MMTF fields as JSON, N, C-alpha, C and O atoms, coordinates in Angstrom:
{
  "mmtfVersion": "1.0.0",
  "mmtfProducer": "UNKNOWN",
  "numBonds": 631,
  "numAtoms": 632,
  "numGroups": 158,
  "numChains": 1,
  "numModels": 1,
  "chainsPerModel": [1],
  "groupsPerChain": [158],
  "chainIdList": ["A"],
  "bondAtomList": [4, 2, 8, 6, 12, 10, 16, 14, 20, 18, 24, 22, 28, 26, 32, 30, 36, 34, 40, 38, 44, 42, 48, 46, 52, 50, 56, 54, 60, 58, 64, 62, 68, 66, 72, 70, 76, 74, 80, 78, 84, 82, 88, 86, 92, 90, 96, 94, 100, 98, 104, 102, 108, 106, 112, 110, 116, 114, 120, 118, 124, 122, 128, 126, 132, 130, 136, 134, 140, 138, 144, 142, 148, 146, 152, 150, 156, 154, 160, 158, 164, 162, 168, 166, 172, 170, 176, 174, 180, 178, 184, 182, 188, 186, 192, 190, 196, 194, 200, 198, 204, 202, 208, 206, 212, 210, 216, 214, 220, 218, 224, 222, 228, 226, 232, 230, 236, 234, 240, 238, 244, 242, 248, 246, 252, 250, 256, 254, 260, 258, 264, 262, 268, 266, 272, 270, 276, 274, 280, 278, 284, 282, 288, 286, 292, 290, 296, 294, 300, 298, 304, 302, 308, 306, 312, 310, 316, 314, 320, 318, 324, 322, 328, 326, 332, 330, 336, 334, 340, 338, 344, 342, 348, 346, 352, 350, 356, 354, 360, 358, 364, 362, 368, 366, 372, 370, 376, 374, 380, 378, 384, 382, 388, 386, 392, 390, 396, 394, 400, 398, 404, 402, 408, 406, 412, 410, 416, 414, 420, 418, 424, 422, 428, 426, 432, 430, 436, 434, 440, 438, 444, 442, 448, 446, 452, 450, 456, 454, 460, 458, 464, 462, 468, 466, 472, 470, 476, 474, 480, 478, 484, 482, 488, 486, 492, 490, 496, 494, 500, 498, 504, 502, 508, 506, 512, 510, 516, 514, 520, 518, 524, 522, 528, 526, 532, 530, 536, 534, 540, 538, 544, 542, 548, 546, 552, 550, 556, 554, 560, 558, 564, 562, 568, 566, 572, 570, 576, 574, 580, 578, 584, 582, 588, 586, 592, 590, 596, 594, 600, 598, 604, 602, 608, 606, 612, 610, 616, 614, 620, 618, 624, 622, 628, 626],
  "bondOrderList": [1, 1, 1, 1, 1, 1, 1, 1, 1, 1, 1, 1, 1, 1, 1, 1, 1, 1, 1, 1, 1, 1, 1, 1, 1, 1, 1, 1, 1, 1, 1, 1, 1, 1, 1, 1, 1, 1, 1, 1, 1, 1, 1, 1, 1, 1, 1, 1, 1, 1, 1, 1, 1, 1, 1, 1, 1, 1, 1, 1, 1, 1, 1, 1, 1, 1, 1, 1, 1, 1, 1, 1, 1, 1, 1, 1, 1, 1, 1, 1, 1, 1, 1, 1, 1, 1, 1, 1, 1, 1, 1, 1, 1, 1, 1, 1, 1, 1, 1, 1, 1, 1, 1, 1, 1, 1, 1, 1, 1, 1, 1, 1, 1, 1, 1, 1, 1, 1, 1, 1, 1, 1, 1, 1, 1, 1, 1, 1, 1, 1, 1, 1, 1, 1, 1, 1, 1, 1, 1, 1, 1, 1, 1, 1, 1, 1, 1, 1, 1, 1, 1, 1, 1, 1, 1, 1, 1],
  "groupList": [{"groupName": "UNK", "atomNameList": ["N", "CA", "C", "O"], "elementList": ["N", "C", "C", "O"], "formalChargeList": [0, 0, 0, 0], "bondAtomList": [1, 0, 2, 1, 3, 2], "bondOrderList": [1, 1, 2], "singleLetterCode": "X", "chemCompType": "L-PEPTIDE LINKING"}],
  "groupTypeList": [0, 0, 0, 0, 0, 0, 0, 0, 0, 0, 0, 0, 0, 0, 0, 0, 0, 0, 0, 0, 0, 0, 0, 0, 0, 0, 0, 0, 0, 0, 0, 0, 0, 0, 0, 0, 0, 0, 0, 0, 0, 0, 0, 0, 0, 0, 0, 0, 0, 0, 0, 0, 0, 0, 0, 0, 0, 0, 0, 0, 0, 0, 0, 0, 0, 0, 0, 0, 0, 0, 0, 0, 0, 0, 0, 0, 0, 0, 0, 0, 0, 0, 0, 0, 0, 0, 0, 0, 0, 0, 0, 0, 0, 0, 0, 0, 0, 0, 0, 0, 0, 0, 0, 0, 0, 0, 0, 0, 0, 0, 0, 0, 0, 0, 0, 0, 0, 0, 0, 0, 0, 0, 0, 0, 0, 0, 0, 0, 0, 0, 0, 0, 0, 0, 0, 0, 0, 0, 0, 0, 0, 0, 0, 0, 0, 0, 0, 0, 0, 0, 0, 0, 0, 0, 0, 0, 0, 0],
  "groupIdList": [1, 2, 3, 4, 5, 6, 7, 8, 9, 10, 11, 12, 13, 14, 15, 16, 17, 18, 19, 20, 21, 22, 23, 24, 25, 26, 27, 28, 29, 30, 31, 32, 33, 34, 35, 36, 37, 38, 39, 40, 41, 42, 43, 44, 45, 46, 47, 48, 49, 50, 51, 52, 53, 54, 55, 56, 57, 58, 59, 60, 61, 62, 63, 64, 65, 66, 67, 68, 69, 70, 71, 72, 73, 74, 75, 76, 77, 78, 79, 80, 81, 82, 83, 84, 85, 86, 87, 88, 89, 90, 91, 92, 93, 94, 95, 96, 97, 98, 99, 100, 101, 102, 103, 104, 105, 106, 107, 108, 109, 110, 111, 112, 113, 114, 115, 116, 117, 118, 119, 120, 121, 122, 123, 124, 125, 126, 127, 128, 129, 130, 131, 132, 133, 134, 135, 136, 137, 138, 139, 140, 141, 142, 143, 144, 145, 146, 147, 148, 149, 150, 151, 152, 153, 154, 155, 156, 157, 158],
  "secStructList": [7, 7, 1, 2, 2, 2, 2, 2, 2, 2, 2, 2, 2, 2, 7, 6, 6, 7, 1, 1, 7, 7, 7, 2, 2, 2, 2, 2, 2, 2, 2, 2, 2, 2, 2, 2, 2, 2, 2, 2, 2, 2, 2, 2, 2, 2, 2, 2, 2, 2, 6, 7, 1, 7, 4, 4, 4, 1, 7, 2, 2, 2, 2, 2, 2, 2, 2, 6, 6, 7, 7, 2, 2, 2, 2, 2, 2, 2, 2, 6, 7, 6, 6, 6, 6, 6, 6, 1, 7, 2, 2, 2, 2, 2, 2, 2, 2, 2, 2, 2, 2, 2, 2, 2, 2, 2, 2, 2, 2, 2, 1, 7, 6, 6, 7, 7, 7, 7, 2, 2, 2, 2, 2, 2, 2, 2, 2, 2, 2, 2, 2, 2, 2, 2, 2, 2, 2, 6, 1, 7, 2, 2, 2, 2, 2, 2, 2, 2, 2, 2, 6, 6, 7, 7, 7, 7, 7, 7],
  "xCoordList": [-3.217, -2.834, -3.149, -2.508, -4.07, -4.395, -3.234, -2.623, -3.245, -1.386, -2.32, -1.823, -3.576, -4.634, -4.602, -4.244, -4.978, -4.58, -3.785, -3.955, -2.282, -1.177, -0.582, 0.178, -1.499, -1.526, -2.106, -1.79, -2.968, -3.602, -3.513, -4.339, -2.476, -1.616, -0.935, -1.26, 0.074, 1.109, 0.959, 1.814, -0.182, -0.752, -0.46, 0.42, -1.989, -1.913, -0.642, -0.441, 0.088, 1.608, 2.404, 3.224, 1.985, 3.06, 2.124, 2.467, 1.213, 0.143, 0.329, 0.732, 0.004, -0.466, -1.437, -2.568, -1.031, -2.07, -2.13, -3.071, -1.137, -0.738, 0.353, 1.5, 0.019, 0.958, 2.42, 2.228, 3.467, 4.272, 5.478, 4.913, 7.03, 8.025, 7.419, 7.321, 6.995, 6.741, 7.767, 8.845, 7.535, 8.82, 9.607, 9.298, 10.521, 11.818, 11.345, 11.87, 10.649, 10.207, 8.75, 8.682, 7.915, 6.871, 7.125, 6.681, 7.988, 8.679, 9.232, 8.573, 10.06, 10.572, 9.371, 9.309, 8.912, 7.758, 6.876, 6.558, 6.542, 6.275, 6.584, 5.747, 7.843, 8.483, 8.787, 9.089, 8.706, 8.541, 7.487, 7.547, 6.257, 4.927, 4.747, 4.383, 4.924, 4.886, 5.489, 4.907, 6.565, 7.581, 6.567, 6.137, 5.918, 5.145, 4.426, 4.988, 3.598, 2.21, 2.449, 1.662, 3.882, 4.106, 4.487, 4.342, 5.161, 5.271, 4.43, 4.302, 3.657, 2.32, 1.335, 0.473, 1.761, 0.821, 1.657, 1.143, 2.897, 3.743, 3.213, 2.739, 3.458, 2.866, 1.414, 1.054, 0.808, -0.99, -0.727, -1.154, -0.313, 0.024, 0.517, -0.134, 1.651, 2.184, 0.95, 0.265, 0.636, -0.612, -1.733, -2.393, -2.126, -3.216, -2.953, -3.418, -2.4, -1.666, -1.232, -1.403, -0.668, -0.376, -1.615, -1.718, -2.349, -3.104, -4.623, -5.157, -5.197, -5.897, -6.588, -6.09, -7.303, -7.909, -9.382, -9.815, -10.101, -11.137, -11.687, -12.506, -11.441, -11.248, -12.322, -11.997, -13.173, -13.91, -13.457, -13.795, -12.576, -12.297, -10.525, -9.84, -10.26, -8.768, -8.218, -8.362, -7.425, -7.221, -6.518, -5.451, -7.037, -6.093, -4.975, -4.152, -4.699, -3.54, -2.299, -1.27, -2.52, -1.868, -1.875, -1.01, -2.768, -2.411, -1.631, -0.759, -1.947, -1.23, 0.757, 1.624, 1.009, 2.362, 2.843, 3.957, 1.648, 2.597, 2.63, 3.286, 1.841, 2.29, 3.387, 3.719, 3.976, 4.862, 5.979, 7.015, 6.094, 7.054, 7.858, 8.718, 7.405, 8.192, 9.134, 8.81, 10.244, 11.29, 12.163, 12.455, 12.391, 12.644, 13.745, 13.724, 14.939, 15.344, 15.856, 16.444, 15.446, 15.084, 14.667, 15.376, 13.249, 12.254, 13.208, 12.997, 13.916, 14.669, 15.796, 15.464, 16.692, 17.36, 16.932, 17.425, 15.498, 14.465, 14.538, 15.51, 14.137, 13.123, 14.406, 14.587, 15.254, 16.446, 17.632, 18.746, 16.825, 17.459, 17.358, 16.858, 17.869, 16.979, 16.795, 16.089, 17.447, 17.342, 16.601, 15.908, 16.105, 14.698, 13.292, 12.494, 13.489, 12.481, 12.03, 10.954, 13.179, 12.562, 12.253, 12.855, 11.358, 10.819, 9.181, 8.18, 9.098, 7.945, 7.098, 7.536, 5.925, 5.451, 6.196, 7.217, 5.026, 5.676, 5.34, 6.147, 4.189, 3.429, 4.002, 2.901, 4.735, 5.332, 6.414, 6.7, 7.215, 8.974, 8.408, 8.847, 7.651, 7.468, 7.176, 7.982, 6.085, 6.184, 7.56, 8.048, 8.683, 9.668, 10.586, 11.06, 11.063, 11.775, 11.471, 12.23, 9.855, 9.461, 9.871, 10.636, 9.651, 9.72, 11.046, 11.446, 11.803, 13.864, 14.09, 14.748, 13.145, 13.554, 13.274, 14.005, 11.665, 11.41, 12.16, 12.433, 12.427, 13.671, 14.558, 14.665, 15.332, 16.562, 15.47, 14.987, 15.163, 14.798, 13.975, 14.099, 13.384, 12.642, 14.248, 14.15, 15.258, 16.422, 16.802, 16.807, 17.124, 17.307, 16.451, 16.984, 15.338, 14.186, 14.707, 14.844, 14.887, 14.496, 16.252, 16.541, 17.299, 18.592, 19.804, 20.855, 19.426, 20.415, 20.103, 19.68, 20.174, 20.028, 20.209, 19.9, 20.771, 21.522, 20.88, 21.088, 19.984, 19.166, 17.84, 17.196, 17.593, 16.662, 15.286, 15.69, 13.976, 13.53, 12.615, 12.484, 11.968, 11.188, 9.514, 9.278, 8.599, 6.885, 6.841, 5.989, 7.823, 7.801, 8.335, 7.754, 9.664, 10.434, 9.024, 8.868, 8.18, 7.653, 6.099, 5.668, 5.724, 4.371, 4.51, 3.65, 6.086, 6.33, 6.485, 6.13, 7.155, 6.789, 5.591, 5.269, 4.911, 3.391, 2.814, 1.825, 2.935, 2.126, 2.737, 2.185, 3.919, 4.776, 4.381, 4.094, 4.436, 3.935, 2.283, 1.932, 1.633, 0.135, 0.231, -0.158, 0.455, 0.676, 1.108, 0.545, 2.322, 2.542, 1.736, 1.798, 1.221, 0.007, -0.899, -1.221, -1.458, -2.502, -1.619, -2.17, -0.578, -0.262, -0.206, -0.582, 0.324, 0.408, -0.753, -0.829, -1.722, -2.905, -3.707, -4.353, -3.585, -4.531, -3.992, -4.399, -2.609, -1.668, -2.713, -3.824, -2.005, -2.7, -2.053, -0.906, -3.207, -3.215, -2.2, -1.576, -1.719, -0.927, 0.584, 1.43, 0.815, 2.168, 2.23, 3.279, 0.966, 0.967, 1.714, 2.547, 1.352, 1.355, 3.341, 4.063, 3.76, 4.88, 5.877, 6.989, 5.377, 6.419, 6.157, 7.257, 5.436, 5.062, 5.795, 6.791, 6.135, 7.072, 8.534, 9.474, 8.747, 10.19, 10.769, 11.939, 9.834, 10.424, 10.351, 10.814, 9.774, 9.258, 10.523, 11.172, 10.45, 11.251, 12.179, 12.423, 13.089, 14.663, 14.821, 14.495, 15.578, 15.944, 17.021, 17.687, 17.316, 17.986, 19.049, 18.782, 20.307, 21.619, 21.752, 20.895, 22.304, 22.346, 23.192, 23.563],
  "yCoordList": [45.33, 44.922, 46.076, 47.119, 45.975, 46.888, 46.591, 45.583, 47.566, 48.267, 47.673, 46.726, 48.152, 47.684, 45.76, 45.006, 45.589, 43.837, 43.272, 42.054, 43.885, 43.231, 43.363, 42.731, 44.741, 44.974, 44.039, 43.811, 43.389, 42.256, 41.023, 40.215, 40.765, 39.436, 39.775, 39.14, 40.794, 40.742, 40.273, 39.714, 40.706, 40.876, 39.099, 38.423, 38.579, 37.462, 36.72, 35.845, 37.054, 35.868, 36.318, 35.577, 37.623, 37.699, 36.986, 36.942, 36.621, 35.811, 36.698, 36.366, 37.838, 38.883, 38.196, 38.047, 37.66, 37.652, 36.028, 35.736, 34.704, 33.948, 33.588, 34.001, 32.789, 31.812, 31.06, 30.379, 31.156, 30.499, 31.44, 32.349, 31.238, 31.742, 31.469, 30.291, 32.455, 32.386, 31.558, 31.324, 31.187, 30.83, 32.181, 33.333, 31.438, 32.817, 33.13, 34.075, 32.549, 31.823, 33.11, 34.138, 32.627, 33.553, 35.335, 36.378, 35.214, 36.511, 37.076, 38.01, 36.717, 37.297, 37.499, 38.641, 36.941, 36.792, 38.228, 39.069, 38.396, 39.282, 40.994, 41.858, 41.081, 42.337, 42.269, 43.28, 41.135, 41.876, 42.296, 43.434, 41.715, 42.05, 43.47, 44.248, 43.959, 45.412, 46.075, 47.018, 45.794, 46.456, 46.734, 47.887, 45.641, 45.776, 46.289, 47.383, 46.443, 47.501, 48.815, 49.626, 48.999, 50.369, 50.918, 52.057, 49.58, 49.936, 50.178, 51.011, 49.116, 49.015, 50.456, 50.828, 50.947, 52.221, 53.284, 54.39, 53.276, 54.012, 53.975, 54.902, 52.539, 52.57, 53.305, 54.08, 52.748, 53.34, 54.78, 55.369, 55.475, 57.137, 57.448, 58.301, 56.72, 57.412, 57.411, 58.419, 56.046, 55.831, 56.474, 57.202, 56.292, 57.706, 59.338, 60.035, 59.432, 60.908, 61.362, 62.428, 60.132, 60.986, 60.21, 60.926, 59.5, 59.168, 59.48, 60.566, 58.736, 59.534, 58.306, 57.183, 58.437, 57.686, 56.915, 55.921, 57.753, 57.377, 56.055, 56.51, 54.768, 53.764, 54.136, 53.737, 54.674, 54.808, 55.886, 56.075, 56.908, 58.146, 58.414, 59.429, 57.2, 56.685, 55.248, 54.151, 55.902, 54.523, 53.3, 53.67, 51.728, 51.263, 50.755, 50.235, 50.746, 50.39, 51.783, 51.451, 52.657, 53.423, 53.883, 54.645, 53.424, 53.407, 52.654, 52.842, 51.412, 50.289, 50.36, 50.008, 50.927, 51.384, 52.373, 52.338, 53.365, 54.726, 53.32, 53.495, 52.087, 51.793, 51.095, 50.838, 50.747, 49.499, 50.408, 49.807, 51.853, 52.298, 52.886, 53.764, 52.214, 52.608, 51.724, 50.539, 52.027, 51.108, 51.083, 52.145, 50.036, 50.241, 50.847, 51.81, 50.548, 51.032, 52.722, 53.448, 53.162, 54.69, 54.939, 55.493, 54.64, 55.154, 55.02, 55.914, 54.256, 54.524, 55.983, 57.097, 55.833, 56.498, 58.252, 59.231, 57.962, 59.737, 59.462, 60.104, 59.011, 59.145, 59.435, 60.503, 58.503, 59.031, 60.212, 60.396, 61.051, 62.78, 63.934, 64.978, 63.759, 64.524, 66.213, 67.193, 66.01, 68.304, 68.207, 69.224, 67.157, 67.143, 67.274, 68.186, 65.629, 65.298, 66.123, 66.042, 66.907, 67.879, 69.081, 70.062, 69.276, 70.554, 69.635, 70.351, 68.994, 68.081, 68.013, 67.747, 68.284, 67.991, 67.048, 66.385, 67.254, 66.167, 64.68, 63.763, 64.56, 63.105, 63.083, 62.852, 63.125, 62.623, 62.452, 61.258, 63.2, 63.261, 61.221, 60.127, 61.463, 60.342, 59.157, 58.227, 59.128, 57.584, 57.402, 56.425, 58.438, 58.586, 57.996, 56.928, 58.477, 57.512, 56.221, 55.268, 56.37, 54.439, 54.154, 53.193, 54.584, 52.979, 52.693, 51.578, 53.608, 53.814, 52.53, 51.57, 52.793, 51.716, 50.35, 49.36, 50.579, 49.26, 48.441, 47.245, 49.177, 48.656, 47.457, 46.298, 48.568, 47.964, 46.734, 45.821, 46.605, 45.7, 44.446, 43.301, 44.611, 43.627, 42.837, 41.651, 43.395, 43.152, 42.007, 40.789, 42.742, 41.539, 40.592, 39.842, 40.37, 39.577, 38.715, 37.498, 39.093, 37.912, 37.648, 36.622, 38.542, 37.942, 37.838, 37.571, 38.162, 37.19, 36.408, 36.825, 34.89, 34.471, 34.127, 33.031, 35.106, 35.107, 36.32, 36.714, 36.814, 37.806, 37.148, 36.255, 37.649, 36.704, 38.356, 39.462, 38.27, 39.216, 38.191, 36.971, 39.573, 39.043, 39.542, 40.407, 38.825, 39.109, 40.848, 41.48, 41.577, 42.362, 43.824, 44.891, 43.293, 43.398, 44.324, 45.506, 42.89, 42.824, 43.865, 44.857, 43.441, 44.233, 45.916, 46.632, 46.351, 47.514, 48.231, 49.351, 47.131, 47.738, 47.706, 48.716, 46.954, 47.009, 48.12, 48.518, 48.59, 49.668, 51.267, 52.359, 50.826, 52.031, 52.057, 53.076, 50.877, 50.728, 51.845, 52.774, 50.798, 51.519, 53.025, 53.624, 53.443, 54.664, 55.681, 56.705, 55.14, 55.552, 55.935, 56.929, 54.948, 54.795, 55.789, 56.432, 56.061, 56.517, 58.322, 59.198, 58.425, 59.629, 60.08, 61.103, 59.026, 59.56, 59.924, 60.886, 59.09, 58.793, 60.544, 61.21, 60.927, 61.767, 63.231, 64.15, 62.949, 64.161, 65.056, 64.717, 66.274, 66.831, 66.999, 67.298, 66.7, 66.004, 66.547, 65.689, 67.863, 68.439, 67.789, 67.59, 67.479, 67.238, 65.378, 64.783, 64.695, 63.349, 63.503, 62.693, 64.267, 64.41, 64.751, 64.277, 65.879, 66.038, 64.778, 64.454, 64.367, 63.13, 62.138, 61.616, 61.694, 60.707, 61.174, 60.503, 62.098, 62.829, 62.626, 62.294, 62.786, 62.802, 61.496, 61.34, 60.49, 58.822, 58.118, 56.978, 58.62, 57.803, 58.466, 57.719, 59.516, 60.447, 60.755, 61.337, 60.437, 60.598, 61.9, 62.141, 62.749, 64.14, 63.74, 62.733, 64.681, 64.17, 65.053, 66.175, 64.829, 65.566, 67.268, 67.666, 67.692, 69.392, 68.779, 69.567],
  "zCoordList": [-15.445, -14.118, -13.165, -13.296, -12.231, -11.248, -10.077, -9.722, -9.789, -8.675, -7.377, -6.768, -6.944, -6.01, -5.908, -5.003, -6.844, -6.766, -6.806, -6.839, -6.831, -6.595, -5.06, -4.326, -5.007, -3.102, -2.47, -1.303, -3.046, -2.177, -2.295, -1.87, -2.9, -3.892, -2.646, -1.643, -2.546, -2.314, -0.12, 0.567, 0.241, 1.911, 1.83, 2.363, 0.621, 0.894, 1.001, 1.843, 0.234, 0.279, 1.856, 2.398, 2.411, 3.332, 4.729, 5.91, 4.269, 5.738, 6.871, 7.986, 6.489, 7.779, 8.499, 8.036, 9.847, 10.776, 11.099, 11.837, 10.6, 10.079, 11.223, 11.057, 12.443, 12.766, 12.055, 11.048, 12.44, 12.577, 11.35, 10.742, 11.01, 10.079, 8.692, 8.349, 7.849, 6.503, 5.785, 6.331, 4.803, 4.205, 3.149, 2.845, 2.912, 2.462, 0.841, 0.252, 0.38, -1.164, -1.227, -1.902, -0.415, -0.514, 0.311, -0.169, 1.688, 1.852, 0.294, -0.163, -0.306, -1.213, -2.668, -3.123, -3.01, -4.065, -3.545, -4.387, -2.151, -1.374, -1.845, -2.103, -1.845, -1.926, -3.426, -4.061, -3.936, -5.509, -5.869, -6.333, -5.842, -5.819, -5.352, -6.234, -4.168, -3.688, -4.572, -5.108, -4.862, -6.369, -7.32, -7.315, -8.428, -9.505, -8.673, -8.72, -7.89, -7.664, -7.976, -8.463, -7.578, -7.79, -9.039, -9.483, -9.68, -11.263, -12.058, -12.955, -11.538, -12.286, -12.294, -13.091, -11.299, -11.084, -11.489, -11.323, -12.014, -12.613, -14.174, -14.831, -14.573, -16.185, -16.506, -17.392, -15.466, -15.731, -15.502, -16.495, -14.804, -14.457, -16.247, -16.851, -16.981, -17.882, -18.646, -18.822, -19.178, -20.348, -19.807, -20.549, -18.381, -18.364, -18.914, -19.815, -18.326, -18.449, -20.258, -20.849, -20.708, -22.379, -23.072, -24.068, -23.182, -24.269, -23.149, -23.375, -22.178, -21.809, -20.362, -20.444, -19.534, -18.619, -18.952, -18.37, -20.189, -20.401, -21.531, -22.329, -21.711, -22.464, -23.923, -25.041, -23.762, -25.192, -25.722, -26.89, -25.069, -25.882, -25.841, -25.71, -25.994, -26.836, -26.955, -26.415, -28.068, -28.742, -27.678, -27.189, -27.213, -26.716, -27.398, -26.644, -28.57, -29.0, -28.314, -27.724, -28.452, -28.156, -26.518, -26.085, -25.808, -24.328, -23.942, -23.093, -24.727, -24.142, -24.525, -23.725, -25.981, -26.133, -24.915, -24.392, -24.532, -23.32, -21.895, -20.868, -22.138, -20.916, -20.871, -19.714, -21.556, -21.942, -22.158, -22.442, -22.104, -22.584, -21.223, -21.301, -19.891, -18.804, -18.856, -18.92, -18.843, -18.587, -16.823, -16.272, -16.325, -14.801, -14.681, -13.914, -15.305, -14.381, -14.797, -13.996, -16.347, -16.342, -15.442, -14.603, -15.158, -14.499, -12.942, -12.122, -12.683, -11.291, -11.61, -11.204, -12.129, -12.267, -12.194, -11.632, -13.278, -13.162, -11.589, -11.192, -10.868, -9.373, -8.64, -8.056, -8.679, -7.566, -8.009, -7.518, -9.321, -9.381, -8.607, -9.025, -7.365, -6.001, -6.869, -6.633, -7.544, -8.248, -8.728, -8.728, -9.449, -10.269, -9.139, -8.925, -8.467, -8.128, -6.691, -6.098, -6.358, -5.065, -5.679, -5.242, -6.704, -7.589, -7.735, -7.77, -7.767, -8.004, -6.638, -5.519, -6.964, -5.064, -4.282, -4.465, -2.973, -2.352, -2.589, -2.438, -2.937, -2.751, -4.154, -4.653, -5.118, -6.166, -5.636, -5.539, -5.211, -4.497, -3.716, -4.07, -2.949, -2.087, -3.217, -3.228, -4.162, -4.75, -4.977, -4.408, -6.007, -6.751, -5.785, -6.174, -4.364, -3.585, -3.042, -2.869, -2.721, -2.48, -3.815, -3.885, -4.655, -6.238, -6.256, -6.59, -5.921, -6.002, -5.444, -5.846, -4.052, -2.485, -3.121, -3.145, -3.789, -3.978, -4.937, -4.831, -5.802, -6.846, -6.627, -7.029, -5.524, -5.473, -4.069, -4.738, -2.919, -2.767, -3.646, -3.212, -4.52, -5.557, -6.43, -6.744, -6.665, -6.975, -5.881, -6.062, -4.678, -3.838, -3.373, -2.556, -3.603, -3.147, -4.802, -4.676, -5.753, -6.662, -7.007, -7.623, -6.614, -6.938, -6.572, -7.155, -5.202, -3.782, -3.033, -1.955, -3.269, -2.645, -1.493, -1.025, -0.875, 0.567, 1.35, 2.497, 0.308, 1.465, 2.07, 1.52, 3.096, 3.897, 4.252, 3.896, 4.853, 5.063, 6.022, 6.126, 6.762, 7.626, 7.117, 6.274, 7.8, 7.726, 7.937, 7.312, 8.866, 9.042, 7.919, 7.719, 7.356, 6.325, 5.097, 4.787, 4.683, 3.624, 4.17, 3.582, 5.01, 5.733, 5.387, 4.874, 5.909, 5.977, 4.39, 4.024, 3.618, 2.089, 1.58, 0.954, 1.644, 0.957, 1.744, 1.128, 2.497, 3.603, 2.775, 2.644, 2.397, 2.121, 0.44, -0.188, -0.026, -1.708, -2.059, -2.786, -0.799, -0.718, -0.553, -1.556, -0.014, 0.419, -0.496, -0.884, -0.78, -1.791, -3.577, -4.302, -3.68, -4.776, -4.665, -5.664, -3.369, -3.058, -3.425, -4.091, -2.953, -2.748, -4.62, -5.193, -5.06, -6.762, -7.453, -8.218, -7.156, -7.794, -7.113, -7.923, -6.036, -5.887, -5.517, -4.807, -6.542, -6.928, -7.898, -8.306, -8.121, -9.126, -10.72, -11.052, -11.53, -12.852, -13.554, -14.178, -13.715, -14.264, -13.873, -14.746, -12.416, -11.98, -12.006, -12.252, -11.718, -12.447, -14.463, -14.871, -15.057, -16.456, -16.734, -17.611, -15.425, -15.782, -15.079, -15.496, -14.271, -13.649, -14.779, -14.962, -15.487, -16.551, -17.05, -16.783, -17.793, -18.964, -18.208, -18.931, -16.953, -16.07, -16.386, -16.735, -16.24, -15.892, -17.222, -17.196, -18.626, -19.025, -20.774, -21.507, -20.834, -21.953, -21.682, -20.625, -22.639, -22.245, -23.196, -24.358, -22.004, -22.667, -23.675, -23.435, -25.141, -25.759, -25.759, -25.33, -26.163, -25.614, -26.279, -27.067, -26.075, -26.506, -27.988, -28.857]
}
């Protein structure tokens, strides 16, 4: 799953540019979508980072386990450790609080039904999702490698 094509899943459902009140069904479908882009580009960061980016020179059975092995809401809990994650650059500090944000909004987009969002709502996360992506992705490799290790490995007790 490319994080990039769920960015553009996610534009299309919010009908940027699109006459008249979206409905509340595709608003919300909306901001979960921005959510997985960012997950999605969370999992690919871990499985890049420990097994490797290059498809003929590692195994995919074993990329595909480092990707599957993000779990959400670890991976929230690592991101919103401000002592941790303000030691980490910045453009990591930044995905680590968008994915927090997106979290808990993708929560309410798929399980209150009493939350409502606007074209605007959802525009502003995918802008912030994107952005975000971009900032992880063209982090440097060493501190991509240790945030993979942050969100993804649970320290084990003394």
């Amino acid at each position: 799953m490319q994080p990039r094509d769920l960015i553009a899943s996610a534009r299309r459902l919010a009908g940027r540019g699109r006459r008249g009140k979206p409905r509340q069904s595709d608003l919300k479908r909306t901001m979960s979508t921005a959510y997985y882009a960012m997950f999605h580009a969370l999992c690919r960061n871990c499985a890049d980072s420990f097994i490797g980016k290059t498809p003929p020179l590692r195994s995919q059975r074993a990329w595909s386990q480092a990707y599957r092995a993000v779990n959400h809401g670890y991976a929230k809990k690592q991101c919103r450790d401000r002592g941790v994650m303000e030691r980490f650059p910045r453009d990591i500090e930044d995905f680590a609080i968008q994915f927090a944000i997106l979290q808990e909004k993708r929560h309410q987009a798929d399980y209150d039904p009493s939350k409502a969002f606007t074209r605007h709502d959802v525009l502003a996360a995918i802008d912030a999702a994107e952005a975000a992506i971009k900032k992880l992705k063209a982090s440097n490799i060493k501190d991509q490698r240790a945030f993979a290790a942050w969100t993804v490995l649970a320290k084990r007790s003394e």
